[in-house]
PDB file of C-alpha atoms in Angstrom:
ATOM      1  CA  MET Z 138       0.000   0.000   0.000  1.00  0.00           C
ATOM      2  CA  GLY Z 139       2.752   2.442   0.968  1.00  0.00           C
ATOM      3  CA  GLU Z 140       4.415   2.024  -2.420  1.00  0.00           C
ATOM      4  CA  TRP Z 141       1.565   3.792  -4.218  1.00  0.00           C
ATOM      5  CA  LEU Z 142      -0.231   5.856  -1.556  1.00  0.00           C
ATOM      6  CA  LEU Z 143       2.567   8.353  -0.896  1.00  0.00           C
ATOM      7  CA  PRO Z 144       3.255   9.111  -4.594  1.00  0.00           C
ATOM      8  CA  ILE Z 145      -0.500   9.548  -5.201  1.00  0.00           C
ATOM      9  CA  LEU Z 146      -0.844  11.980  -2.279  1.00  0.00           C
ATOM     10  CA  CYS Z 147       2.199  13.981  -3.431  1.00  0.00           C
ATOM     11  CA  GLY Z 148       0.903  14.080  -7.000  1.00  0.00           C
ATOM     12  CA  TYR Z 149      -2.529  15.134  -5.790  1.00  0.00           C
ATOM     13  CA  ALA Z 150      -1.015  18.150  -4.027  1.00  0.00           C
ATOM     14  CA  VAL Z 151       0.765  19.180  -7.232  1.00  0.00           C
ATOM     15  CA  GLY Z 152      -2.319  18.750  -9.435  1.00  0.00           C
ATOM     16  CA  ALA Z 153      -4.578  20.572  -6.988  1.00  0.00           C
ATOM     17  CA  ALA Z 154      -2.197  23.547  -6.916  1.00  0.00           C
ATOM     18  CA  LEU Z 155      -2.135  23.635 -10.715  1.00  0.00           C
ATOM     19  CA  GLY Z 156      -5.904  23.308 -10.952  1.00  0.00           C
ATOM     20  CA  LEU Z 157      -6.620  25.987  -8.343  1.00  0.00           C
ATOM     21  CA  THR Z 158      -4.198  28.631  -9.561  1.00  0.00           C
ATOM     22  CA  GLY Z 159      -3.497  27.828 -13.223  1.00  0.00           C
ATOM     23  CA  SER Z 160       0.246  27.721 -12.481  1.00  0.00           C
ATOM     24  CA  GLY Z 161       2.746  26.901  -9.789  1.00  0.00           C
ATOM     25  CA  GLY Z 162       2.086  23.178  -9.418  1.00  0.00           C
ATOM     26  CA  SER Z 163       5.660  22.279 -10.294  1.00  0.00           C
ATOM     27  CA  LEU Z 164       6.947  24.510  -7.487  1.00  0.00           C
ATOM     28  CA  PHE Z 165       5.604  21.825  -5.158  1.00  0.00           C
ATOM     29  CA  ALA Z 166       6.599  18.899  -7.387  1.00  0.00           C
ATOM     30  CA  VAL Z 167      10.383  19.092  -7.101  1.00  0.00           C
ATOM     31  CA  PRO Z 168      10.556  19.387  -3.254  1.00  0.00           C
ATOM     32  CA  LEU Z 169       8.028  16.570  -2.865  1.00  0.00           C
ATOM     33  CA  LEU Z 170       9.903  14.327  -5.277  1.00  0.00           C
ATOM     34  CA  VAL Z 171      13.277  15.048  -3.642  1.00  0.00           C
ATOM     35  CA  TYR Z 172      12.442  15.176   0.069  1.00  0.00           C
ATOM     36  CA  VAL Z 173       9.346  12.972   0.365  1.00  0.00           C
ATOM     37  CA  LEU Z 174       9.837  10.402  -2.397  1.00  0.00           C
ATOM     38  CA  SER Z 175      13.668  10.484  -2.093  1.00  0.00           C
ATOM     39  CA  LEU Z 176      14.468  10.985  -5.781  1.00  0.00           C
ATOM     40  CA  PRO Z 177      17.754  12.656  -6.770  1.00  0.00           C
ATOM     41  CA  ILE Z 178      17.199  16.079  -8.292  1.00  0.00           C
ATOM     42  CA  ALA Z 179      18.582  14.888 -11.642  1.00  0.00           C
ATOM     43  CA  VAL Z 180      15.572  12.549 -11.801  1.00  0.00           C
ATOM     44  CA  ALA Z 181      13.098  14.795  -9.955  1.00  0.00           C
ATOM     45  CA  VAL Z 182      13.430  17.646 -12.484  1.00  0.00           C
ATOM     46  CA  PRO Z 183      12.431  15.699 -15.645  1.00  0.00           C
ATOM     47  CA  THR Z 184       9.816  13.769 -13.647  1.00  0.00           C
ATOM     48  CA  SER Z 185       8.293  17.083 -12.556  1.00  0.00           C
ATOM     49  CA  LEU Z 186       8.292  18.318 -16.158  1.00  0.00           C
ATOM     50  CA  LEU Z 187       6.586  15.161 -17.398  1.00  0.00           C
ATOM     51  CA  VAL Z 188       3.859  15.090 -14.751  1.00  0.00           C
ATOM     52  CA  VAL Z 189       3.104  18.810 -15.012  1.00  0.00           C
ATOM     53  CA  ALA Z 190       3.040  18.566 -18.834  1.00  0.00           C
ATOM     54  CA  VAL Z 191       0.589  15.660 -18.798  1.00  0.00           C
ATOM     55  CA  THR Z 192      -1.579  17.376 -16.179  1.00  0.00           C
ATOM     56  CA  ALA Z 193      -1.617  20.625 -18.175  1.00  0.00           C
ATOM     57  CA  ALA Z 194      -2.510  18.643 -21.305  1.00  0.00           C
ATOM     58  CA  LEU Z 195      -5.849  17.720 -19.687  1.00  0.00           C
ATOM     59  CA  GLY Z 196      -6.743  21.399 -19.701  1.00  0.00           C
ATOM     60  CA  ALA Z 197      -5.041  22.126 -23.037  1.00  0.00           C
ATOM     61  CA  VAL Z 198      -7.313  19.725 -24.914  1.00  0.00           C
ATOM     62  CA  ASP Z 199     -10.363  21.538 -23.580  1.00  0.00           C
ATOM     63  CA  VAL Z 200      -9.196  25.094 -24.387  1.00  0.00           C
ATOM     64  CA  LEU Z 201      -8.098  24.076 -27.887  1.00  0.00           C
ATOM     65  CA  ARG Z 202     -11.451  22.453 -28.520  1.00  0.00           C
ATOM     66  CA  LYS Z 203     -13.173  25.663 -27.429  1.00  0.00           C
ATOM     67  CA  ARG Z 204     -10.874  27.755 -29.678  1.00  0.00           C
ATOM     68  CA  MET Z 205      -9.639  29.862 -26.757  1.00  0.00           C
ATOM     69  CA  VAL Z 206      -6.007  29.841 -27.937  1.00  0.00           C
ATOM     70  CA  PRO Z 207      -4.569  32.190 -30.619  1.00  0.00           C
ATOM     71  CA  LEU Z 208      -2.338  29.731 -32.423  1.00  0.00           C
ATOM     72  CA  ARG Z 209       0.266  32.008 -34.086  1.00  0.00           C
ATOM     73  CA  PRO Z 210       1.777  33.687 -30.993  1.00  0.00           C
ATOM     74  CA  VAL Z 211       1.420  30.512 -28.928  1.00  0.00           C
ATOM     75  CA  LEU Z 212       3.293  28.456 -31.543  1.00  0.00           C
ATOM     76  CA  VAL Z 213       6.203  30.942 -31.643  1.00  0.00           C
ATOM     77  CA  PHE Z 214       6.383  30.992 -27.833  1.00  0.00           C
ATOM     78  CA  ALA Z 215       6.083  27.217 -27.499  1.00  0.00           C
ATOM     79  CA  LEU Z 216       8.573  26.316 -30.260  1.00  0.00           C
ATOM     80  CA  THR Z 217      11.285  28.443 -28.662  1.00  0.00           C
ATOM     81  CA  GLY Z 218      10.541  26.930 -25.256  1.00  0.00           C
ATOM     82  CA  ILE Z 219      10.711  23.421 -26.733  1.00  0.00           C
ATOM     83  CA  VAL Z 220      14.237  24.131 -28.012  1.00  0.00           C
ATOM     84  CA  PHE Z 221      15.525  25.702 -24.795  1.00  0.00           C
ATOM     85  CA  ALA Z 222      14.043  23.241 -22.254  1.00  0.00           C
ATOM     86  CA  PRO Z 223      16.555  20.465 -23.184  1.00  0.00           C
ATOM     87  CA  LEU Z 224      19.352  23.073 -23.086  1.00  0.00           C
ATOM     88  CA  GLY Z 225      18.218  23.988 -19.586  1.00  0.00           C
ATOM     89  CA  LEU Z 226      18.470  20.322 -18.602  1.00  0.00           C
ATOM     90  CA  LEU Z 227      22.058  20.239 -19.887  1.00  0.00           C
ATOM     91  CA  VAL Z 228      22.935  23.372 -17.916  1.00  0.00           C
ATOM     92  CA  GLY Z 229      21.298  21.970 -14.787  1.00  0.00           C
ATOM     93  CA  ALA Z 230      23.203  18.698 -15.125  1.00  0.00           C
ATOM     94  CA  HIS Z 231      26.478  20.624 -14.776  1.00  0.00           C
ATOM     95  CA  LEU Z 232      25.352  22.483 -11.662  1.00  0.00           C
ATOM     96  CA  ASP Z 233      26.116  21.248  -8.165  1.00  0.00           C
ATOM     97  CA  GLU Z 234      23.018  19.604  -6.685  1.00  0.00           C
ATOM     98  CA  GLY Z 235      23.073  21.936  -3.684  1.00  0.00           C
ATOM     99  CA  ALA Z 236      23.313  24.996  -5.931  1.00  0.00           C
ATOM    100  CA  ARG Z 237      20.445  23.722  -8.057  1.00  0.00           C
ATOM    101  CA  ILE Z 238      18.177  23.126  -5.052  1.00  0.00           C
ATOM    102  CA  GLY Z 239      19.199  26.445  -3.503  1.00  0.00           C
ATOM    103  CA  GLY Z 240      18.451  28.278  -6.745  1.00  0.00           C
ATOM    104  CA  PHE Z 241      15.055  26.592  -6.883  1.00  0.00           C
ATOM    105  CA  ALA Z 242      14.274  27.782  -3.335  1.00  0.00           C
ATOM    106  CA  VAL Z 243      15.273  31.369  -4.153  1.00  0.00           C
ATOM    107  CA  LEU Z 244      13.147  31.296  -7.326  1.00  0.00           C
ATOM    108  CA  THR Z 245      10.212  30.052  -5.266  1.00  0.00           C
ATOM    109  CA  LEU Z 246      10.581  32.935  -2.776  1.00  0.00           C
ATOM    110  CA  VAL Z 247      10.725  35.501  -5.591  1.00  0.00           C
ATOM    111  CA  LEU Z 248       7.586  34.079  -7.204  1.00  0.00           C
ATOM    112  CA  ALA Z 249       5.781  33.927  -3.853  1.00  0.00           C
ATOM    113  CA  ALA Z 250       6.492  37.632  -3.300  1.00  0.00           C
ATOM    114  CA  ARG Z 251       5.259  38.448  -6.811  1.00  0.00           C
ATOM    115  CA  MET Z 252       2.097  36.404  -6.299  1.00  0.00           C
ATOM    116  CA  TRP Z 253       1.360  38.121  -2.987  1.00  0.00           C
ATOM    117  CA  ARG Z 254       1.782  41.604  -4.480  1.00  0.00           C
ATOM    118  CA  SER Z 255      -0.410  40.846  -7.491  1.00  0.00           C
ATOM    119  CA  ALA Z 256      -3.260  39.274  -5.481  1.00  0.00           C
ATOM    120  CA  GLY Z 257      -6.488  41.061  -6.309  1.00  0.00           C
ATOM    121  CA  ALA Z 258      -4.859  43.197  -9.016  1.00  0.00           C
ATOM    122  CA  ALA Z 259      -6.293  41.336 -12.037  1.00  0.00           C
ATOM    123  CA  GLU Z 260      -8.682  44.157 -12.931  1.00  0.00           C
ATOM    124  CA  VAL Z 261      -5.828  46.674 -12.880  1.00  0.00           C
ATOM    125  CA  VAL Z 262      -3.764  44.451 -15.158  1.00  0.00           C
ATOM    126  CA  ARG Z 263      -6.636  44.102 -17.607  1.00  0.00           C
ATOM    127  CA  ALA Z 264      -7.253  47.848 -17.566  1.00  0.00           C
ATOM    128  CA  VAL Z 265      -3.707  48.836 -18.509  1.00  0.00           C
ATOM    129  CA  ARG Z 266      -2.636  45.952 -20.746  1.00  0.00           C
ATOM    130  CA  SER Z 267      -3.769  47.698 -23.947  1.00  0.00           C
ATOM    131  CA  ARG Z 268      -1.304  50.507 -23.196  1.00  0.00           C
ATOM    132  CA  LEU Z 269       1.767  48.298 -22.881  1.00  0.00           C
ATOM    133  CA  GLU Z 270       4.494  49.325 -25.301  1.00  0.00           C
ATOM    134  CA  TRP Z 271       8.152  48.584 -25.928  1.00  0.00           C
ATOM    135  CA  GLY Z 272      10.425  51.538 -25.215  1.00  0.00           C
ATOM    136  CA  GLY Z 273       7.539  54.004 -25.375  1.00  0.00           C
ATOM    137  CA  GLY Z 274       7.015  53.350 -29.099  1.00  0.00           C
ATOM    138  CA  GLU Z 275       4.758  50.933 -30.908  1.00  0.00           C
ATOM    139  CA  PRO Z 276       3.128  48.012 -29.102  1.00  0.00           C
ATOM    140  CA  MET Z 277       5.185  44.830 -29.436  1.00  0.00           C
ATOM    141  CA  CYS Z 278       2.340  42.911 -31.067  1.00  0.00           C
ATOM    142  CA  ARG Z 279      -0.560  44.264 -33.074  1.00  0.00           C
ATOM    143  CA  TYR Z 280      -3.883  42.754 -34.095  1.00  0.00           C
ATOM    144  CA  ARG Z 281      -5.563  43.128 -37.464  1.00  0.00           C
ATOM    145  CA  ALA Z 282      -9.127  44.343 -37.799  1.00  0.00           C
ATOM    146  CA  GLU Z 283     -10.187  40.720 -38.340  1.00  0.00           C
ATOM    147  CA  GLY Z 284      -8.885  39.921 -34.843  1.00  0.00           C
ATOM    148  CA  ASP Z 285      -5.853  37.774 -35.761  1.00  0.00           C
ATOM    149  CA  MET Z 286      -2.339  38.810 -34.780  1.00  0.00           C
ATOM    150  CA  HIS Z 287       0.012  40.586 -37.173  1.00  0.00           C
ATOM    151  CA  LEU Z 288       3.224  38.701 -36.356  1.00  0.00           C
ATOM    152  CA  THR Z 289       5.921  41.330 -36.998  1.00  0.00           C
ATOM    153  CA  ALA Z 290       9.651  40.734 -36.473  1.00  0.00           C
ATOM    154  CA  ARG Z 291       9.553  42.710 -33.207  1.00  0.00           C
ATOM    155  CA  CYS Z 292       6.580  40.712 -31.956  1.00  0.00           C
ATOM    156  CA  ALA Z 293       8.153  37.368 -32.934  1.00  0.00           C
ATOM    157  CA  LEU Z 294      11.444  38.341 -31.244  1.00  0.00           C
ATOM    158  CA  ALA Z 295       9.699  39.293 -27.991  1.00  0.00           C
ATOM    159  CA  LEU Z 296       7.694  36.051 -27.967  1.00  0.00           C
ATOM    160  CA  SER Z 297      10.839  34.038 -28.736  1.00  0.00           C
ATOM    161  CA  LEU Z 298      12.821  35.649 -25.896  1.00  0.00           C
ATOM    162  CA  ALA Z 299       9.992  34.957 -23.477  1.00  0.00           C
ATOM    163  CA  GLY Z 300       9.782  31.357 -24.675  1.00  0.00           C
ATOM    164  CA  ALA Z 301      13.542  30.889 -24.338  1.00  0.00           C
ATOM    165  CA  THR Z 302      13.472  32.174 -20.756  1.00  0.00           C
ATOM    166  CA  VAL Z 303      10.630  29.850 -19.798  1.00  0.00           C
ATOM    167  CA  GLY Z 304      12.318  26.900 -21.519  1.00  0.00           C
ATOM    168  CA  MET Z 305      15.648  27.447 -19.734  1.00  0.00           C
ATOM    169  CA  LEU Z 306      14.054  27.804 -16.297  1.00  0.00           C
ATOM    170  CA  SER Z 307      11.911  24.747 -16.947  1.00  0.00           C
ATOM    171  CA  GLY Z 308      14.937  22.641 -17.847  1.00  0.00           C
ATOM    172  CA  VAL Z 309      17.169  23.828 -15.005  1.00  0.00           C
ATOM    173  CA  PHE Z 310      14.640  23.776 -12.168  1.00  0.00           C
ATOM    174  CA  GLY Z 311      11.844  21.485 -13.387  1.00  0.00           C
ATOM    175  CA  VAL Z 312       9.162  24.179 -13.265  1.00  0.00           C
ATOM    176  CA  GLY Z 313       6.315  24.306 -15.764  1.00  0.00           C
ATOM    177  CA  GLY Z 314       6.610  28.050 -16.162  1.00  0.00           C
ATOM    178  CA  GLY Z 315       2.945  29.045 -15.992  1.00  0.00           C
ATOM    179  CA  PHE Z 316       3.784  31.789 -13.494  1.00  0.00           C
ATOM    180  CA  LEU Z 317       5.973  33.387 -16.198  1.00  0.00           C
ATOM    181  CA  ILE Z 318       3.965  32.445 -19.283  1.00  0.00           C
ATOM    182  CA  VAL Z 319       0.730  34.176 -18.255  1.00  0.00           C
ATOM    183  CA  PRO Z 320       2.216  37.646 -17.547  1.00  0.00           C
ATOM    184  CA  ALA Z 321       4.514  37.330 -20.584  1.00  0.00           C
ATOM    185  CA  LEU Z 322       1.568  36.670 -22.910  1.00  0.00           C
ATOM    186  CA  MET Z 323      -0.400  39.531 -21.370  1.00  0.00           C
ATOM    187  CA  PHE Z 324       2.542  41.916 -21.766  1.00  0.00           C
ATOM    188  CA  VAL Z 325       3.942  40.856 -25.132  1.00  0.00           C
ATOM    189  CA  ALA Z 326       0.863  39.569 -26.962  1.00  0.00           C
ATOM    190  CA  ARG Z 327      -1.631  41.820 -25.129  1.00  0.00           C
ATOM    191  CA  MET Z 328      -3.898  38.900 -24.300  1.00  0.00           C
ATOM    192  CA  GLY Z 329      -6.648  39.053 -21.704  1.00  0.00           C
ATOM    193  CA  VAL Z 330      -5.992  37.109 -18.527  1.00  0.00           C
ATOM    194  CA  HIS Z 331      -8.363  34.220 -19.366  1.00  0.00           C
ATOM    195  CA  GLN Z 332      -6.933  33.804 -22.861  1.00  0.00           C
ATOM    196  CA  ALA Z 333      -3.381  33.928 -21.442  1.00  0.00           C
ATOM    197  CA  ILE Z 334      -4.165  31.217 -18.870  1.00  0.00           C
ATOM    198  CA  ALA Z 335      -5.730  29.026 -21.582  1.00  0.00           C
ATOM    199  CA  SER Z 336      -2.689  29.554 -23.831  1.00  0.00           C
ATOM    200  CA  SER Z 337      -0.289  28.786 -20.979  1.00  0.00           C
ATOM    201  CA  LEU Z 338      -1.727  25.267 -20.661  1.00  0.00           C
ATOM    202  CA  VAL Z 339      -0.761  24.544 -24.271  1.00  0.00           C
ATOM    203  CA  ILE Z 340       2.726  26.024 -23.810  1.00  0.00           C
ATOM    204  CA  ILE Z 341       3.349  24.166 -20.516  1.00  0.00           C
ATOM    205  CA  THR Z 342       2.367  20.917 -22.233  1.00  0.00           C
ATOM    206  CA  ALA Z 343       4.820  21.517 -25.088  1.00  0.00           C
ATOM    207  CA  VAL Z 344       7.753  22.856 -23.059  1.00  0.00           C
ATOM    208  CA  GLY Z 345       7.419  20.362 -20.205  1.00  0.00           C
ATOM    209  CA  GLY Z 346       7.024  17.489 -22.642  1.00  0.00           C
ATOM    210  CA  SER Z 347      10.158  18.560 -24.506  1.00  0.00           C
ATOM    211  CA  GLY Z 348      12.241  18.586 -21.338  1.00  0.00           C
ATOM    212  CA  ALA Z 349      10.867  15.254 -20.173  1.00  0.00           C
ATOM    213  CA  LEU Z 350      11.563  13.595 -23.529  1.00  0.00           C
ATOM    214  CA  ALA Z 351      15.137  14.906 -23.484  1.00  0.00           C
ATOM    215  CA  ALA Z 352      15.700  13.010 -20.230  1.00  0.00           C
ATOM    216  CA  GLY Z 353      13.397  10.088 -20.962  1.00  0.00           C
ATOM    217  CA  GLY Z 354      15.741   7.445 -19.574  1.00  0.00           C
ATOM    218  CA  ALA Z 355      15.911   9.123 -16.176  1.00  0.00           C
ATOM    219  CA  VAL Z 356      12.132   9.338 -15.950  1.00  0.00           C
ATOM    220  CA  LEU Z 357      11.537   5.744 -17.065  1.00  0.00           C
ATOM    221  CA  ALA Z 358      14.013   4.499 -14.467  1.00  0.00           C
ATOM    222  CA  VAL Z 359      11.669   5.687 -11.711  1.00  0.00           C
ATOM    223  CA  GLY Z 360       9.018   3.259 -12.933  1.00  0.00           C
ATOM    224  CA  ALA Z 361       5.754   2.927 -11.024  1.00  0.00           C
ATOM    225  CA  THR Z 362       6.428   5.960  -8.829  1.00  0.00           C
ATOM    226  CA  VAL Z 363       5.952   8.263 -11.827  1.00  0.00           C
ATOM    227  CA  LEU Z 364       2.682   6.557 -12.772  1.00  0.00           C
ATOM    228  CA  TRP Z 365       1.219   6.869  -9.270  1.00  0.00           C
ATOM    229  CA  PHE Z 366       2.470  10.447  -8.961  1.00  0.00           C
ATOM    230  CA  GLY Z 367       0.906  11.290 -12.326  1.00  0.00           C
ATOM    231  CA  ALA Z 368      -2.405   9.622 -11.415  1.00  0.00           C
ATOM    232  CA  GLY Z 369      -2.574  11.650  -8.210  1.00  0.00           C
ATOM    233  CA  SER Z 370      -1.740  14.832 -10.112  1.00  0.00           C
ATOM    234  CA  ALA Z 371      -4.549  14.242 -12.624  1.00  0.00           C
ATOM    235  CA  ALA Z 372      -7.045  13.703  -9.797  1.00  0.00           C
ATOM    236  CA  GLY Z 373      -5.772  16.843  -8.068  1.00  0.00           C
ATOM    237  CA  MET Z 374      -6.198  18.873 -11.264  1.00  0.00           C
ATOM    238  CA  LEU Z 375      -9.845  17.827 -11.576  1.00  0.00           C
ATOM    239  CA  SER Z 376     -10.496  18.629  -7.904  1.00  0.00           C
ATOM    240  CA  GLY Z 377      -8.721  21.962  -8.158  1.00  0.00           C
ATOM    241  CA  ARG Z 378     -10.704  23.038 -11.212  1.00  0.00           C
ATOM    242  CA  TYR Z 379     -13.925  22.117  -9.394  1.00  0.00           C
ATOM    243  CA  LEU Z 380     -13.017  24.111  -6.267  1.00  0.00           C
ATOM    244  CA  ALA Z 381     -11.401  27.133  -7.937  1.00  0.00           C
ATOM    245  CA  PRO Z 382     -14.655  29.007  -8.754  1.00  0.00           C
ATOM    246  CA  ARG Z 383     -15.812  28.509  -5.160  1.00  0.00           C
ATOM    247  CA  ILE Z 384     -12.763  30.133  -3.526  1.00  0.00           C
ATOM    248  CA  ALA Z 385     -12.091  33.874  -3.565  1.00  0.00           C
ATOM    249  CA  GLY Z 386      -9.246  34.672  -5.975  1.00  0.00           C
ATOM    250  CA  PRO Z 387      -7.169  37.081  -3.836  1.00  0.00           C
ATOM    251  CA  ALA Z 388      -7.501  34.898  -0.720  1.00  0.00           C
ATOM    252  CA  LEU Z 389      -6.497  31.814  -2.700  1.00  0.00           C
ATOM    253  CA  GLN Z 390      -3.524  33.599  -4.254  1.00  0.00           C
ATOM    254  CA  ARG Z 391      -2.226  34.879  -0.906  1.00  0.00           C
ATOM    255  CA  SER Z 392      -2.671  31.459   0.696  1.00  0.00           C
ATOM    256  CA  PHE Z 393      -0.773  29.885  -2.183  1.00  0.00           C
ATOM    257  CA  ALA Z 394       2.011  32.480  -1.806  1.00  0.00           C
ATOM    258  CA  LEU Z 395       2.363  31.630   1.898  1.00  0.00           C
ATOM    259  CA  MET Z 396       2.548  27.924   1.047  1.00  0.00           C
ATOM    260  CA  LEU Z 397       5.324  28.667  -1.450  1.00  0.00           C
ATOM    261  CA  VAL Z 398       7.259  30.552   1.236  1.00  0.00           C
ATOM    262  CA  LEU Z 399       6.895  27.537   3.534  1.00  0.00           C
ATOM    263  CA  VAL Z 400       8.114  25.180   0.792  1.00  0.00           C
ATOM    264  CA  ALA Z 401      11.121  27.424   0.080  1.00  0.00           C
ATOM    265  CA  CYS Z 402      12.033  27.680   3.780  1.00  0.00           C
ATOM    266  CA  LEU Z 403      11.750  23.919   4.267  1.00  0.00           C
ATOM    267  CA  THR Z 404      13.886  23.342   1.158  1.00  0.00           C
ATOM    268  CA  LEU Z 405      16.588  25.729   2.398  1.00  0.00           C
ATOM    269  CA  GLY Z 406      16.389  24.176   5.857  1.00  0.00           C
ATOM    270  CA  LYS Z 407      16.938  20.695   4.449  1.00  0.00           C
ATOM    271  CA  LEU Z 408      19.740  21.939   2.234  1.00  0.00           C
ATOM    272  CA  THR Z 409      21.635  23.652   5.071  1.00  0.00           C
ATOM    273  CA  GLY Z 410      20.997  20.888   7.605  1.00  0.00           C
ATOM    274  CA  VAL Z 411      18.933  23.097   9.925  1.00  0.00           C
ATOM    275  CA  ILE Z 412      15.978  20.720   9.545  1.00  0.00           C
TER     276      ILE Z 412
END
């Protein structure tokens, strides 16, 4: 019983976080895989990418079916991320394990602070997004009268840089990148928040899948643990999506930020031997 129960419970926590917030599930995945399921970080990172990618794919199928995703900017973003995620894995493989875990903890603290500050500010973001410009000049991406995006060189470059950043961070730290993808799409492609969240599910699926495939041997070596972890994550995603509309957004976001701070502190405590 213990061989499958613990991975399912850990996966459920990851999927529920992803389902409730639309991002951030992988910030729980790596610590759980390393400190609870006792996987080395070289295996935990691609395992996290695989599970988060598969979990995000459950939502991606739905948003694609409903035509909520503008394909041109999402493809540019995702293709660059697909290329850079395996490069991030290579960079991470040459980092000391302690430095990699420490960097993950610092990244988690930074994102927790950002999430806390932005709680309840969604209306402000939506109100000003149409004014976002690059260097005070033209908007980075423009839309035609028909509603489709005019993919200029400047727009494609901005989307590619954002995709490269997400891909590298995903490969090095095993994070899905939704916490970066959503604001990047809102800033660069001037998407509304709901369209950006829908698009992020497609991008997370592509980028996470790319990183996981690049380290396929390491993931397969874990065997049944990955399957149970993934099953728990899928169940958590469904539960999270059911509960999300019933929980106040700002309160949920601040609670999630506090949980991230706790995860980061526990990770640093384990790393330094304090805990």
